[in-house]
PDB file of C-alpha atoms in Angstrom:
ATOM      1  CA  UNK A   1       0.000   0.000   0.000  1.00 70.00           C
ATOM      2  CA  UNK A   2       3.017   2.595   0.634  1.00 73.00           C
ATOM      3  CA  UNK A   3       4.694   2.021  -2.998  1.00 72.00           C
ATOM      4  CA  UNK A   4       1.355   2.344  -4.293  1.00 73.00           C
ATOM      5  CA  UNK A   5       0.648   5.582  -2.580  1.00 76.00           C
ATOM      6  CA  UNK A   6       4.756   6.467  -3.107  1.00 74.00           C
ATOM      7  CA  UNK A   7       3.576   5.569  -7.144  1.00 72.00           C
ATOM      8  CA  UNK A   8       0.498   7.948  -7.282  1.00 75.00           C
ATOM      9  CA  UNK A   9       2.625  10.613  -5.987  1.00 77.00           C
ATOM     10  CA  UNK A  10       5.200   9.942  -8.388  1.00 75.00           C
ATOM     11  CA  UNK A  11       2.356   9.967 -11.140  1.00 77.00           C
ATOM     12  CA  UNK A  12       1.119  13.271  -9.628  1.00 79.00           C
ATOM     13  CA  UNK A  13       4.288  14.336  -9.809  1.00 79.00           C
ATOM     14  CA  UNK A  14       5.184  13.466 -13.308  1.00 78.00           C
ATOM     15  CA  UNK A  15       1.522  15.370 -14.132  1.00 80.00           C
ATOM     16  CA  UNK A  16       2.861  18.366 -12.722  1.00 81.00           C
ATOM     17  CA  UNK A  17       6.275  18.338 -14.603  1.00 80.00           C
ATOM     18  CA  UNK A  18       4.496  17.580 -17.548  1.00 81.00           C
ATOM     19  CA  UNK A  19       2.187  20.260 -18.053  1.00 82.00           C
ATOM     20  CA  UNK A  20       5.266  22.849 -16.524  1.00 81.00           C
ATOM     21  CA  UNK A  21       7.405  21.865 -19.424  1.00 81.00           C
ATOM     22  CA  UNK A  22       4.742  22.003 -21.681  1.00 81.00           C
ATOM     23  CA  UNK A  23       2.386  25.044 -20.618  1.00 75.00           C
ATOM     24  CA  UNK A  24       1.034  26.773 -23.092  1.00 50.00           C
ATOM     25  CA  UNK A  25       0.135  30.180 -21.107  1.00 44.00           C
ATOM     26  CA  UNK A  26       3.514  30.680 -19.148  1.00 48.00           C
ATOM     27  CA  UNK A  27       4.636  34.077 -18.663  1.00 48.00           C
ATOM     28  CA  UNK A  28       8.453  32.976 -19.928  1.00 56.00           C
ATOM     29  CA  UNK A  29       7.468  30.500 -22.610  1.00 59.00           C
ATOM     30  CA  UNK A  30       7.977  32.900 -25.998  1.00 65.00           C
ATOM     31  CA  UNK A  31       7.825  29.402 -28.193  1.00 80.00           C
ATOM     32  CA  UNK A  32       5.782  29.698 -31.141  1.00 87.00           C
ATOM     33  CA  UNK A  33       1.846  28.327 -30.528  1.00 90.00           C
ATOM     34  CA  UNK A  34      -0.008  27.202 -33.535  1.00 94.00           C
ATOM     35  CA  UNK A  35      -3.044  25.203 -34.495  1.00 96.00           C
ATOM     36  CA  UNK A  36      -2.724  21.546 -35.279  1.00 97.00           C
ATOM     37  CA  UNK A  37      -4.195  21.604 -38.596  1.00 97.00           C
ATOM     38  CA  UNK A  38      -1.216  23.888 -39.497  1.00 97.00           C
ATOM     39  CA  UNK A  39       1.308  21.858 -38.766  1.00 97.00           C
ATOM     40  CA  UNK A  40      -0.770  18.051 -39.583  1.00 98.00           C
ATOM     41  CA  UNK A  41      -2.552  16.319 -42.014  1.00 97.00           C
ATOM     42  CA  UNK A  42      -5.487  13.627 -40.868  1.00 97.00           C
ATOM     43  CA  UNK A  43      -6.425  10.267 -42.276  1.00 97.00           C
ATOM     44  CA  UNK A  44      -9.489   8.183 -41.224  1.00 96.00           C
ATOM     45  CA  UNK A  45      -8.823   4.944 -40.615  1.00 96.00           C
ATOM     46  CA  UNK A  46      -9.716   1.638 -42.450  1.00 96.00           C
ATOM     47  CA  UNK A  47     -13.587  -0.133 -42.423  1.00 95.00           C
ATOM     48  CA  UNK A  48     -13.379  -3.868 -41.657  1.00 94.00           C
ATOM     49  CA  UNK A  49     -14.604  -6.667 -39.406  1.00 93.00           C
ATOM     50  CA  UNK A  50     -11.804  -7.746 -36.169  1.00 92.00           C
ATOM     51  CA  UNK A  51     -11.196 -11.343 -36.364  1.00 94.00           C
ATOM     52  CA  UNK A  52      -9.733 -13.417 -33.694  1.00 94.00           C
ATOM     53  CA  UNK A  53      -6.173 -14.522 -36.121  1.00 93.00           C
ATOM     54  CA  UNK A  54      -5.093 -12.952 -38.809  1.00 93.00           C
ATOM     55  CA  UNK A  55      -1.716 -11.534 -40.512  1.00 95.00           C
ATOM     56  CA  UNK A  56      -2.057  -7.736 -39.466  1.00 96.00           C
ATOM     57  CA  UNK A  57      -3.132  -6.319 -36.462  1.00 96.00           C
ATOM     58  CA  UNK A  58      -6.408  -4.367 -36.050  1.00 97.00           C
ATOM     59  CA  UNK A  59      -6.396  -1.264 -34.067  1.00 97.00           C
ATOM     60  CA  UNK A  60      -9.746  -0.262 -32.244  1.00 96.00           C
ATOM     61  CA  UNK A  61     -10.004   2.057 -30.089  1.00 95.00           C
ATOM     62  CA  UNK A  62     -10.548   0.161 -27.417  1.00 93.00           C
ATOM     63  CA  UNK A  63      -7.015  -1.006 -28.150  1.00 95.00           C
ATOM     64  CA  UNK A  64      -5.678   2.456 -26.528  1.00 94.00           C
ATOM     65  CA  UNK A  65      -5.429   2.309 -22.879  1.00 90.00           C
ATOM     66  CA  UNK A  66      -5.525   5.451 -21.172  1.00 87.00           C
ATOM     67  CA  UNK A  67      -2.303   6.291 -21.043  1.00 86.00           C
ATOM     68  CA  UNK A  68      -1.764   6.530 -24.745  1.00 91.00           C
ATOM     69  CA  UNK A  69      -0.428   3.278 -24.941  1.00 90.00           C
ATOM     70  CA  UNK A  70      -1.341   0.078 -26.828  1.00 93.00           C
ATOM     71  CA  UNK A  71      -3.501  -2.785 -25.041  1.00 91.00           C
ATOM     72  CA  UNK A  72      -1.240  -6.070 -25.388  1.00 87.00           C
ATOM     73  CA  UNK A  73      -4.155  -8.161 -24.573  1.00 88.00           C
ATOM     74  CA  UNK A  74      -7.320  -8.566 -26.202  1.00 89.00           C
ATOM     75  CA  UNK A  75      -5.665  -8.362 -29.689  1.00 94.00           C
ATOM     76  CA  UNK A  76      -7.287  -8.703 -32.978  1.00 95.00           C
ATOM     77  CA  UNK A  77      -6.634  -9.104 -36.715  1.00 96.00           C
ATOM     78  CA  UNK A  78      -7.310  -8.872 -40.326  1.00 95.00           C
ATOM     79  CA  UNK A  79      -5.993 -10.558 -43.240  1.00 94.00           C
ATOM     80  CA  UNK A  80      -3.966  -7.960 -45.475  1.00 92.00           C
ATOM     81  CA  UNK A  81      -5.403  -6.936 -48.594  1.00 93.00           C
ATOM     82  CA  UNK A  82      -4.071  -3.868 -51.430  1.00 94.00           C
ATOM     83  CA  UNK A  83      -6.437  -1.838 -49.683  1.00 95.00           C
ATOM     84  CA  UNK A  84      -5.680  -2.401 -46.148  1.00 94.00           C
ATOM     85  CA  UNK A  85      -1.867  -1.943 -46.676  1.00 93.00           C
ATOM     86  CA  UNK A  86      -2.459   1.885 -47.494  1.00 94.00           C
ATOM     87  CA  UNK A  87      -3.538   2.088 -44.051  1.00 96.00           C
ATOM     88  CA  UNK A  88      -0.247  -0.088 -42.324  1.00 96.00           C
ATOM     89  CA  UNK A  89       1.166   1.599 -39.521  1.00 97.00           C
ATOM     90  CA  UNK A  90       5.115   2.494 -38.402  1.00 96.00           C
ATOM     91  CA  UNK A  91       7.072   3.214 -35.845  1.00 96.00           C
ATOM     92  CA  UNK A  92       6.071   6.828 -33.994  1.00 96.00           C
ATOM     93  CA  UNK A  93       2.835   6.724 -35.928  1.00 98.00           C
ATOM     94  CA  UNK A  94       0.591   8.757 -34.153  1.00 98.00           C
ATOM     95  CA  UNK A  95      -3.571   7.870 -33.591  1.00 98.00           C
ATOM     96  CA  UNK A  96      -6.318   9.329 -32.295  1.00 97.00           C
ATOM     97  CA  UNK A  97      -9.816   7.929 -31.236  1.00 96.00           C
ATOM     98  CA  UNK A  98     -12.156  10.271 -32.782  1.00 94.00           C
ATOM     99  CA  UNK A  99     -15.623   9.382 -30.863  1.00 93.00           C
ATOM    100  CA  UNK A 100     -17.518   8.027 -27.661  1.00 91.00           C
ATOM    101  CA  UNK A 101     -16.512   8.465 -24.265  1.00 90.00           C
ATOM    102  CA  UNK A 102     -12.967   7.877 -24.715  1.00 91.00           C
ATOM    103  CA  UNK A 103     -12.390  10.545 -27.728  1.00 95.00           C
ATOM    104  CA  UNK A 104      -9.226  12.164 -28.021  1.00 96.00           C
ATOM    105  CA  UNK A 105      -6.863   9.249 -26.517  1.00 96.00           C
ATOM    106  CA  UNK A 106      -3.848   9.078 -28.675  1.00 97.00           C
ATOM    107  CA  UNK A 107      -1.250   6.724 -29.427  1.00 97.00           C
ATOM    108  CA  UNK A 108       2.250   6.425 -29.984  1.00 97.00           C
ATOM    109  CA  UNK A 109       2.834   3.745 -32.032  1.00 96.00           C
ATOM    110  CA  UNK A 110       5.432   1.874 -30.610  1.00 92.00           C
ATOM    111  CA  UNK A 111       7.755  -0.482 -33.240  1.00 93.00           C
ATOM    112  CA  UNK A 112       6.691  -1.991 -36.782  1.00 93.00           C
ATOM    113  CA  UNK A 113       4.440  -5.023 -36.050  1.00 93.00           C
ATOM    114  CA  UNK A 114       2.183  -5.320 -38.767  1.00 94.00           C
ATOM    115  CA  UNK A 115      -0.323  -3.046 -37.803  1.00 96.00           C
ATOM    116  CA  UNK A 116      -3.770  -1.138 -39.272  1.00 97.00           C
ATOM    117  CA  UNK A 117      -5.860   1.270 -37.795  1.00 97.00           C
ATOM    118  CA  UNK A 118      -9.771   1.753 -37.582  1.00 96.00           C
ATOM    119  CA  UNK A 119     -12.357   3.596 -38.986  1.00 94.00           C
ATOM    120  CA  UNK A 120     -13.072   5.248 -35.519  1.00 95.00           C
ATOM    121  CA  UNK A 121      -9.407   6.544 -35.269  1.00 97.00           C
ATOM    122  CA  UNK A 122      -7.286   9.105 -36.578  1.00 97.00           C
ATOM    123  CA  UNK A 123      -4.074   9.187 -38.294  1.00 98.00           C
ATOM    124  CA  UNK A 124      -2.151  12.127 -37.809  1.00 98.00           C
ATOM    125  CA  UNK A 125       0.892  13.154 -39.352  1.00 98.00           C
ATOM    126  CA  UNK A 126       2.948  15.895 -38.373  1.00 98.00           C
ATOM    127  CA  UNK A 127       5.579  18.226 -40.315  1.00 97.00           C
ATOM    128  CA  UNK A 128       8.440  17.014 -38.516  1.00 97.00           C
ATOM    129  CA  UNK A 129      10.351  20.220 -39.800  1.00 97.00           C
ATOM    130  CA  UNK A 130       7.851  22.044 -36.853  1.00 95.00           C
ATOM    131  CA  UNK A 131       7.205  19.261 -34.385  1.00 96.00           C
ATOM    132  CA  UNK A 132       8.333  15.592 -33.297  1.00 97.00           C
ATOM    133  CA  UNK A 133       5.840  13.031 -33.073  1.00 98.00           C
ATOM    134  CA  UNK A 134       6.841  11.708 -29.555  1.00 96.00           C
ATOM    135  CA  UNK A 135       6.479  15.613 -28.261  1.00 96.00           C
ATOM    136  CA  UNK A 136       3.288  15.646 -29.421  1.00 97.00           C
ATOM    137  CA  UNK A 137       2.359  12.053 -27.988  1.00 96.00           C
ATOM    138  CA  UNK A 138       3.330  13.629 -24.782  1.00 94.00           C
ATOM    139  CA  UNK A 139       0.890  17.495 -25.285  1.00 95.00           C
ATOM    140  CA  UNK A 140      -1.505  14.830 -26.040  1.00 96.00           C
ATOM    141  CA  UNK A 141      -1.372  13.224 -22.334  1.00 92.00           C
ATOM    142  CA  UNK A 142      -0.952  16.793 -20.852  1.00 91.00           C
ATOM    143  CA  UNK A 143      -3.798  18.438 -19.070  1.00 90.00           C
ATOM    144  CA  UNK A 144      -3.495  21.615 -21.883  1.00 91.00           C
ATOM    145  CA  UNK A 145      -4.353  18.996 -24.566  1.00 94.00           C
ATOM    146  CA  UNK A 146      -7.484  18.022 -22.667  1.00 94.00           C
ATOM    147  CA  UNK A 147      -8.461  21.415 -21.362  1.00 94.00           C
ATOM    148  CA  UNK A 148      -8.735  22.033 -25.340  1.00 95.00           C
ATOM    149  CA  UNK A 149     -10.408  18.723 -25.977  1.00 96.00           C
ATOM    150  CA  UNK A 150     -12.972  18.781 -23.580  1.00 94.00           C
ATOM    151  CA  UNK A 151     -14.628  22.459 -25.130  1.00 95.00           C
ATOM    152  CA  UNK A 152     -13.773  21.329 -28.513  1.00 96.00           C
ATOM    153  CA  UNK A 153     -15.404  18.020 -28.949  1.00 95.00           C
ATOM    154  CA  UNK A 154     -19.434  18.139 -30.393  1.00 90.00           C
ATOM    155  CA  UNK A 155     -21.163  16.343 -27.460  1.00 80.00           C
ATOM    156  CA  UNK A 156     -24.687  15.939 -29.007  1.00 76.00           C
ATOM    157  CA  UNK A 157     -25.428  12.450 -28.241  1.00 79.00           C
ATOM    158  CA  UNK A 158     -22.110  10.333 -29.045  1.00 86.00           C
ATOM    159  CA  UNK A 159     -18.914  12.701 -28.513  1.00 91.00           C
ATOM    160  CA  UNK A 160     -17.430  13.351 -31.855  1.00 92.00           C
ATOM    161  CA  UNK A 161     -14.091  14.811 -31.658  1.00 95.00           C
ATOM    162  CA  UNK A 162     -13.318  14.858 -35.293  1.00 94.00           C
ATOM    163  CA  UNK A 163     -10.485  16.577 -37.672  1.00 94.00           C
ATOM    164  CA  UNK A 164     -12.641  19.989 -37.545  1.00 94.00           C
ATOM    165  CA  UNK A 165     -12.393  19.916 -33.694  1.00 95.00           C
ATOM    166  CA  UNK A 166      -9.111  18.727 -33.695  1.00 96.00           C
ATOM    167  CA  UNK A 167      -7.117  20.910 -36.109  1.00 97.00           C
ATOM    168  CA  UNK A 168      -7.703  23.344 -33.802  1.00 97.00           C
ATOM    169  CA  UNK A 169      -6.345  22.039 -31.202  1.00 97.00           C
ATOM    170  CA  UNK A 170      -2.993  24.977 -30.250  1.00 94.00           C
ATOM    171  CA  UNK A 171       0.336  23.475 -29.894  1.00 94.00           C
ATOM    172  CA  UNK A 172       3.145  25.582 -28.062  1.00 92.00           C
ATOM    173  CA  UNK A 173       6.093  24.544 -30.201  1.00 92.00           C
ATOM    174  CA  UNK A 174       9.849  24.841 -29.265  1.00 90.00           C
ATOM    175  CA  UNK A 175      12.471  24.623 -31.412  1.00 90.00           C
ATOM    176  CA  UNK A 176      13.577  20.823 -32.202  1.00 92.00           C
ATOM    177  CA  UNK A 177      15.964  21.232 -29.498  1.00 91.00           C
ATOM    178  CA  UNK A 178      13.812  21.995 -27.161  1.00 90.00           C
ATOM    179  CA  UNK A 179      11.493  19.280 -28.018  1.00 91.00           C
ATOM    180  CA  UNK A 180      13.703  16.768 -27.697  1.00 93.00           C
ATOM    181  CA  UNK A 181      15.049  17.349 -24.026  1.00 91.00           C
ATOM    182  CA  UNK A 182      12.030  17.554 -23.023  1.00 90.00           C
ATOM    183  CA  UNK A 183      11.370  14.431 -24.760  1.00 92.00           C
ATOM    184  CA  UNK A 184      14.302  12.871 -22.683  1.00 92.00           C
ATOM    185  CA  UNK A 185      12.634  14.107 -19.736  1.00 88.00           C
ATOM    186  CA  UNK A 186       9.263  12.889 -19.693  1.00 88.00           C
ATOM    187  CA  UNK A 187      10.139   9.575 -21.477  1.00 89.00           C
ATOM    188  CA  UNK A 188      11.926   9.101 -18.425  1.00 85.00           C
ATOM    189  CA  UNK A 189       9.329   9.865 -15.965  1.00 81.00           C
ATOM    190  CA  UNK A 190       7.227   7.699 -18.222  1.00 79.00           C
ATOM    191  CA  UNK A 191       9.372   4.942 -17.242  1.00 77.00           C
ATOM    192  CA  UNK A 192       9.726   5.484 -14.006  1.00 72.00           C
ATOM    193  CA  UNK A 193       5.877   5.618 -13.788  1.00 66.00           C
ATOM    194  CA  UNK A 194       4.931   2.834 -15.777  1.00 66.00           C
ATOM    195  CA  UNK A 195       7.804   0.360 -16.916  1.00 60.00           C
ATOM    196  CA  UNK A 196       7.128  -2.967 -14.503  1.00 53.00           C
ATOM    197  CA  UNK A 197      10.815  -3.420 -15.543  1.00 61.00           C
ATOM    198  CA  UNK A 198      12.279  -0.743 -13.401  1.00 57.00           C
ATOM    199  CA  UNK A 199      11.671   1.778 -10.571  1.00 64.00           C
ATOM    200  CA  UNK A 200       8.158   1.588  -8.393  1.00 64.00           C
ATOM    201  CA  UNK A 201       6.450  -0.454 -11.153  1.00 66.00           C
ATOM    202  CA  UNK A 202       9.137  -3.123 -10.825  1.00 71.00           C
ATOM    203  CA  UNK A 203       9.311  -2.863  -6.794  1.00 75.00           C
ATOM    204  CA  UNK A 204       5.117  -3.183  -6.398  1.00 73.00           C
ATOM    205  CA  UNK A 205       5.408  -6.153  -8.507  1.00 74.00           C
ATOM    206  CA  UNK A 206       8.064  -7.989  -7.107  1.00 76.00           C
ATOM    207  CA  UNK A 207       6.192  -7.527  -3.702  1.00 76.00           C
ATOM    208  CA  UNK A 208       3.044  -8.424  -4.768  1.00 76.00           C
ATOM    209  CA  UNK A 209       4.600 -11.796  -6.113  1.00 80.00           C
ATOM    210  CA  UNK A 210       6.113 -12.032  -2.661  1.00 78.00           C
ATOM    211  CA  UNK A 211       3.219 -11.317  -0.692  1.00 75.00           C
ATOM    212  CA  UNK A 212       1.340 -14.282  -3.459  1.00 79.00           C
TER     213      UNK A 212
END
């Protein structure tokens, strides 16, 4: 119970930093601060039916855990097609889910597995002349991404937070310098938050595997 409570203090933390680094209405922070749709360009994702196997992964929304990262479990899959392959996913793709109660969850897409995306989901592709994907992953977890979100997305009926909402999303944008320490930084406390491999993550599991 104390390295969970240390943990949500560390998350807290990490919140904090976050959002510091990133905050769009400092007094100090003379970065440029433009609208997404100036800087990205947004593709709707692919219409077909998840099957249980497969050759290429099928990414759902539902697929995106809450913080921004992909679901291991639960996976599911389509067989590849000419069609489906304009829609295959890289490394440091970045998605968005673009309705229900989870709009605006975005992921980082983490190595080359054989991967397409869903019709409910969002490509978006950045000018990385202007910003860096993984900086952007990390606006998108901060609380000045959802501030925007949350007055931005149509909420008659289902939530629809589509590219119209979206492309105006505003960005605070360092130079690529910039970006990328504070890349370093918050992958870091990412890590520290999240990986079971090291730091609290690792600790609480190795005791709760005692404790079992």
């Amino acid at each position: 119970s104390e390295l969970s409570a240390e943990l949500s203090a560390r998350r807290k933390q990490y919140d904090y930093y976050r959002d510091m680094l990133l905050n769009i209405g400092a007094p100090n922070n003379s970065c440029e601060k433009v609208k997404l749709g100036d800087i990205a360009t947004f593709t709707y994702g692919y219409t077909d039916t998840a099957k249980a196997v497969g050759d290429t992964r099928f990414i759902r929304i539902t697929d995106i855990l809450e913080n921004g990262t992909l679901n291991p479990d639960d996976a599911k899959y389509i067989n590849a097609t000419d069609d489906s392959k304009k829609y295959l996913l890289k490394k440091g793709d970045i998605l968005m889910a673009r309705t229900g109660a989870t709009f605006g969850k975005t992921l980082y897409v983490a190595d080359d597995s054989p991967a397409v995306y869903a019709s409910f989901l969002i490509k978006i592709t950045l000018d990385n002349t202007r910003v860096l994907n993984r900086y952007y992953w990390h606006f998108a977890q901060s609380n000045l991404y959802w501030d925007q979100a949350n007055k931005l997305v149509s909420t008659g009926g289902q939530p629809q937070f589509n590219t119209g909402a979206v492309s105006r999303v505003i960005i605070p944008i360092p130079t690529l310098g910039v970006q990328e320490r504070i890349i370093s930084v918050l992958d870091n406390f990412d890590a520290i938050c999240s990986d079971l491999n090291i730091g609290l993550p690792a600790e609480i599991n190795a005791r709760q595997k005692q404790y079992e």
